[in-house]
Amino acid sequence: MTPTDLFGPGAVVGMVHLLPLPGSPRWGGSMNRVVDRAALDARTLIEGGLHGVMIENFGDVPYFPGPVPAETVAAMATVVTALRREVEVPLGVNVLRNDGPSALAVAAAAGAAFIRVNVHTGSMFTDQGLISGKAHETLRLRTTLRAPVAVFADVLVKHATPPPGTRVEHAARDAHERGLADALIVSGDSTGLPTDPAVVTRVREAVREVPIWVGSGVTPETARLHLRTADGIIVGSALEQDGVAGRAVDAERVRRFMDAVSAR
């Protein structure tokens, strides 16, 4: 399964930021509440016209720098399975902070079509310490499971600093040519901060073989600009109550955003 099989040009994927899951410091004690909130958010996004949904364990701060525990994998598989019954659009999975193999396992078991990996190749300095990509594990697991799951890889991911001397063009080519990423994501410095269109252009010029997506900070005012260069947008906080990441999806914000996209 490739990104072009999943989405046409100008696609918009909305985030479902999960409430804290079992084992995390802010876990609230009810998986039913987690699933119900996720299902409501997903339905609001799809009824508003979005083309896909990405499910992420956003509430699980502080995040693990490596593999997440079994209870997180089980909880995410439970949520994704429930959402697969709710909506017919492609579903994506991102297991924070950087557990690509677990995301792939959840996607394969629960019927999701793609995953997002924050550090697929190379290394980044983050609030979890130095994180290094595990493309070799993620891609080999995909082969073992025979899973038709596309890998969307961040290029110099947000909330992180690259090693000195790293160029975004080189990182992009490595993620695609050596990490075999199916699509690349370019973001701003942190959640909700704008993505620099010039950086998107640099990545596009460096890697023309795969779709390039914008992964943060897109607003109704900037959506048209980004879709001139990028193949798609992943949007979270701009569609949530008061524009704050982690709050419930706001139907009116979804409407305004998609109206702006449709007007391009």
Coordinates of C-alpha atoms in Angstrom, one line a residue:
M1 CA 0.0 0.0 0.0
T2 CA 1.5 3.3 -1.1
P3 CA 0.4 6.9 -0.1
T4 CA -0.9 7.5 -3.6
D5 CA -3.1 4.4 -3.2
L6 CA -4.5 6.0 0.0
F7 CA -4.8 9.7 -0.8
G8 CA -5.3 11.9 -3.8
P9 CA -3.6 15.3 -4.2
G10 CA -4.4 17.9 -1.6
A11 CA -5.4 15.3 1.1
V12 CA -6.0 16.4 4.7
V13 CA -5.5 14.0 7.6
G14 CA -6.7 15.0 11.0
M15 CA -5.2 14.0 14.4
V16 CA -7.0 12.0 17.0
H17 CA -4.9 12.9 20.1
L18 CA -5.7 10.1 22.6
L19 CA -6.3 10.7 26.3
P20 CA -3.7 9.2 28.6
L21 CA -3.5 5.4 28.2
P22 CA -3.0 2.7 30.9
G23 CA 0.3 3.0 32.7
S24 CA 1.0 6.7 31.8
P25 CA 1.2 9.2 34.7
R26 CA -2.1 10.9 33.8
W27 CA -4.1 7.7 33.0
G28 CA -7.7 8.3 34.1
G29 CA -8.7 4.7 34.7
S30 CA -11.3 4.1 31.9
M31 CA -10.5 2.7 28.5
N32 CA -14.2 3.3 27.6
R33 CA -13.6 7.0 28.0
V34 CA -10.5 6.9 25.9
V35 CA -12.3 5.0 23.1
D36 CA -15.5 7.2 23.3
R37 CA -13.5 10.4 23.0
A38 CA -11.4 9.1 20.1
A39 CA -14.5 7.9 18.3
L40 CA -16.2 11.2 18.7
D41 CA -13.1 13.1 17.4
A42 CA -12.8 10.8 14.4
R43 CA -16.4 11.1 13.5
T44 CA -16.2 14.9 13.7
L45 CA -13.2 15.0 11.5
I46 CA -14.7 12.7 8.8
E47 CA -18.1 14.4 8.9
G48 CA -16.2 17.6 8.3
G49 CA -14.7 16.3 5.1
L50 CA -11.2 15.2 6.1
H51 CA -9.6 12.3 4.1
G52 CA -8.0 10.3 6.8
V53 CA -7.3 10.1 10.6
M54 CA -4.0 9.7 12.5
I55 CA -4.2 8.2 16.0
E56 CA -1.5 9.1 18.4
N57 CA -0.9 8.5 22.1
F58 CA -0.5 12.3 22.7
G59 CA -1.6 12.1 26.4
D60 CA 1.2 9.7 27.4
V61 CA 3.7 12.3 28.5
P62 CA 6.5 11.9 29.4
Y63 CA 7.2 9.7 26.4
F64 CA 9.5 6.7 26.2
P65 CA 12.6 7.3 24.1
G66 CA 12.4 3.7 22.8
P67 CA 9.9 0.8 22.7
V68 CA 6.7 1.5 24.6
P69 CA 5.4 -1.2 27.1
A70 CA 2.9 -3.9 26.2
E71 CA 0.0 -2.0 27.9
T72 CA 0.4 0.9 25.5
V73 CA 0.5 -1.3 22.5
A74 CA -2.6 -3.2 23.7
A75 CA -4.5 0.1 24.4
M76 CA -3.7 1.6 21.0
A77 CA -4.7 -1.6 19.2
T78 CA -8.0 -1.4 21.1
V79 CA -8.6 2.2 20.1
V80 CA -7.6 1.7 16.4
T81 CA -9.8 -1.4 16.1
A82 CA -12.8 0.6 17.5
L83 CA -12.2 3.4 15.1
R84 CA -11.8 1.0 12.2
R85 CA -15.5 0.1 12.8
E86 CA -16.5 3.7 13.0
V87 CA -15.0 5.3 9.9
E88 CA -14.1 4.1 6.4
V89 CA -11.2 6.5 5.6
P90 CA -7.6 5.4 5.9
L91 CA -6.3 5.3 9.5
G92 CA -2.8 6.0 10.6
V93 CA -0.9 5.2 13.8
N94 CA 1.9 7.1 15.6
V95 CA 3.4 5.6 18.8
L96 CA 5.2 8.3 20.6
R97 CA 7.9 9.1 21.0
N98 CA 9.5 6.9 18.3
D99 CA 8.2 3.3 18.3
G100 CA 7.9 2.5 14.7
P101 CA 7.7 -1.3 15.1
S102 CA 4.9 -1.0 17.7
A103 CA 3.0 1.4 15.4
L104 CA 3.4 -1.1 12.5
A105 CA 2.2 -4.0 14.7
V106 CA -0.9 -2.0 15.8
A107 CA -1.6 -1.0 12.2
A108 CA -1.3 -4.6 11.0
A109 CA -3.5 -6.1 13.7
A110 CA -6.2 -3.4 13.7
G111 CA -6.4 -2.6 10.0
A112 CA -4.7 0.8 9.8
A113 CA -3.2 1.8 6.5
F114 CA -0.2 3.9 7.4
I115 CA 2.1 4.8 10.3
R116 CA 4.1 7.9 11.2
V117 CA 7.7 7.5 12.5
N118 CA 9.3 10.6 14.0
V119 CA 12.9 9.5 13.6
H120 CA 13.0 6.8 11.0
T121 CA 16.7 7.3 10.0
G122 CA 19.5 9.3 11.5
S123 CA 19.5 10.7 15.0
M124 CA 17.9 13.7 16.8
F125 CA 18.4 15.3 20.2
T126 CA 15.1 15.4 21.9
D127 CA 13.6 15.9 25.4
Q128 CA 13.8 12.1 25.7
G129 CA 17.6 12.3 24.9
L130 CA 19.3 11.2 21.8
I131 CA 16.9 9.2 19.6
S132 CA 18.1 7.1 16.7
G133 CA 16.1 5.7 13.8
K134 CA 15.2 2.0 13.6
A135 CA 14.2 1.8 9.9
H136 CA 15.9 -1.6 9.8
E137 CA 13.5 -3.0 12.4
T138 CA 10.3 -1.4 11.1
L139 CA 10.8 -2.4 7.5
R140 CA 11.8 -6.0 8.3
L141 CA 8.8 -6.3 10.6
R142 CA 6.6 -5.1 7.8
T143 CA 8.0 -7.8 5.5
T144 CA 7.6 -10.5 8.2
L145 CA 4.0 -9.5 8.8
R146 CA 3.3 -9.0 5.1
A147 CA 1.5 -5.9 6.2
P148 CA 0.3 -3.4 3.5
V149 CA 1.1 -0.4 5.7
A150 CA 2.8 2.7 4.4
V151 CA 5.5 4.4 6.3
F152 CA 5.3 8.2 6.6
A153 CA 8.7 9.5 8.0
D154 CA 9.4 12.9 9.5
V155 CA 12.4 14.8 8.2
L156 CA 14.2 16.5 11.1
V157 CA 11.2 16.0 13.3
K158 CA 9.7 18.7 15.6
H159 CA 10.5 19.0 19.3
A160 CA 14.1 18.0 18.4
T161 CA 17.4 19.3 17.2
P162 CA 19.6 17.6 14.5
P163 CA 23.3 16.9 15.0
P164 CA 25.5 19.7 13.9
G165 CA 26.0 19.9 10.1
T166 CA 22.8 18.0 9.2
R167 CA 21.1 19.3 6.1
V168 CA 17.5 18.8 5.5
E169 CA 18.0 17.6 1.9
H170 CA 20.4 14.9 3.0
A171 CA 18.1 13.8 5.8
A172 CA 15.2 13.6 3.4
R173 CA 17.2 11.5 0.8
D174 CA 18.4 9.1 3.6
A175 CA 14.8 8.6 4.9
H176 CA 13.6 7.7 1.4
E177 CA 16.6 6.0 -0.3
R178 CA 18.1 4.2 2.7
G179 CA 15.1 4.0 5.1
L180 CA 12.6 3.2 2.3
A181 CA 10.0 5.6 3.6
D182 CA 6.9 5.8 1.5
A183 CA 6.2 9.5 2.2
L184 CA 8.1 12.3 4.0
I185 CA 6.7 14.8 6.5
V186 CA 8.1 18.3 7.1
S187 CA 7.1 20.2 10.3
G188 CA 7.7 23.3 12.3
D189 CA 9.8 23.4 15.5
S190 CA 7.1 22.1 17.8
T191 CA 3.4 21.2 17.9
G192 CA 1.3 23.9 16.5
L193 CA 4.2 26.0 15.2
P194 CA 4.1 26.8 11.4
T195 CA 6.1 24.8 8.9
D196 CA 8.4 26.9 6.7
P197 CA 7.2 26.6 3.1
A198 CA 10.8 27.1 1.9
V199 CA 11.9 24.0 3.8
V200 CA 9.1 22.0 2.2
T201 CA 10.3 23.2 -1.2
R202 CA 13.9 22.1 -0.4
V203 CA 12.7 18.6 0.6
R204 CA 10.5 18.4 -2.6
E205 CA 13.5 19.3 -4.8
A206 CA 15.7 16.8 -3.0
V207 CA 13.2 13.9 -3.2
R208 CA 10.8 13.8 -6.1
E209 CA 9.9 10.1 -6.0
V210 CA 7.6 10.1 -2.9
P211 CA 4.8 12.4 -1.5
I212 CA 5.8 15.2 0.7
W213 CA 3.4 16.2 3.5
V214 CA 3.2 19.1 5.9
G215 CA 3.0 18.0 9.5
S216 CA 2.4 20.9 11.8
G217 CA 1.1 24.5 12.2
V218 CA -1.2 24.6 9.2
T219 CA -4.1 27.0 9.6
P220 CA -7.0 27.9 7.4
E221 CA -5.0 30.9 6.3
T222 CA -1.9 28.9 5.3
A223 CA -3.5 25.7 4.0
R224 CA -3.8 26.8 0.4
L225 CA -0.2 28.0 0.4
H226 CA 1.1 24.7 1.6
L227 CA -0.9 22.6 -0.8
R228 CA 0.8 24.4 -3.7
T229 CA 3.9 22.4 -2.9
A230 CA 3.0 19.6 -0.6
D231 CA 0.9 16.5 -1.4
G232 CA -1.0 16.6 1.8
I233 CA -1.4 18.0 5.3
I234 CA -1.6 16.5 8.7
V235 CA -3.4 18.9 11.1
G236 CA -4.1 18.6 14.8
S237 CA -4.3 21.6 17.2
A238 CA -5.8 23.9 14.6
L239 CA -8.9 21.7 14.6
E240 CA -9.1 21.3 18.4
Q241 CA -10.9 23.4 21.0
D242 CA -9.3 26.8 21.3
G243 CA -6.5 25.6 19.0
V244 CA -4.9 23.7 21.9
A245 CA -3.4 20.3 21.1
G246 CA -4.9 17.4 23.1
R247 CA -8.4 19.0 23.4
A248 CA -11.4 17.6 21.7
V249 CA -11.9 18.2 18.0
D250 CA -14.1 21.3 17.3
A251 CA -16.6 20.8 14.5
E252 CA -16.7 24.6 13.7
R253 CA -12.9 24.7 13.4
V254 CA -13.0 21.7 11.1
R255 CA -15.6 23.4 8.9
R256 CA -13.5 26.6 8.6
F257 CA -10.4 24.7 7.8
M258 CA -11.9 22.5 5.1
D259 CA -13.7 25.5 3.6
A260 CA -10.3 27.1 3.2
V261 CA -8.9 24.0 1.6
S262 CA -11.8 23.7 -0.8
A263 CA -11.4 27.3 -1.9
R264 CA -7.9 26.8 -3.2

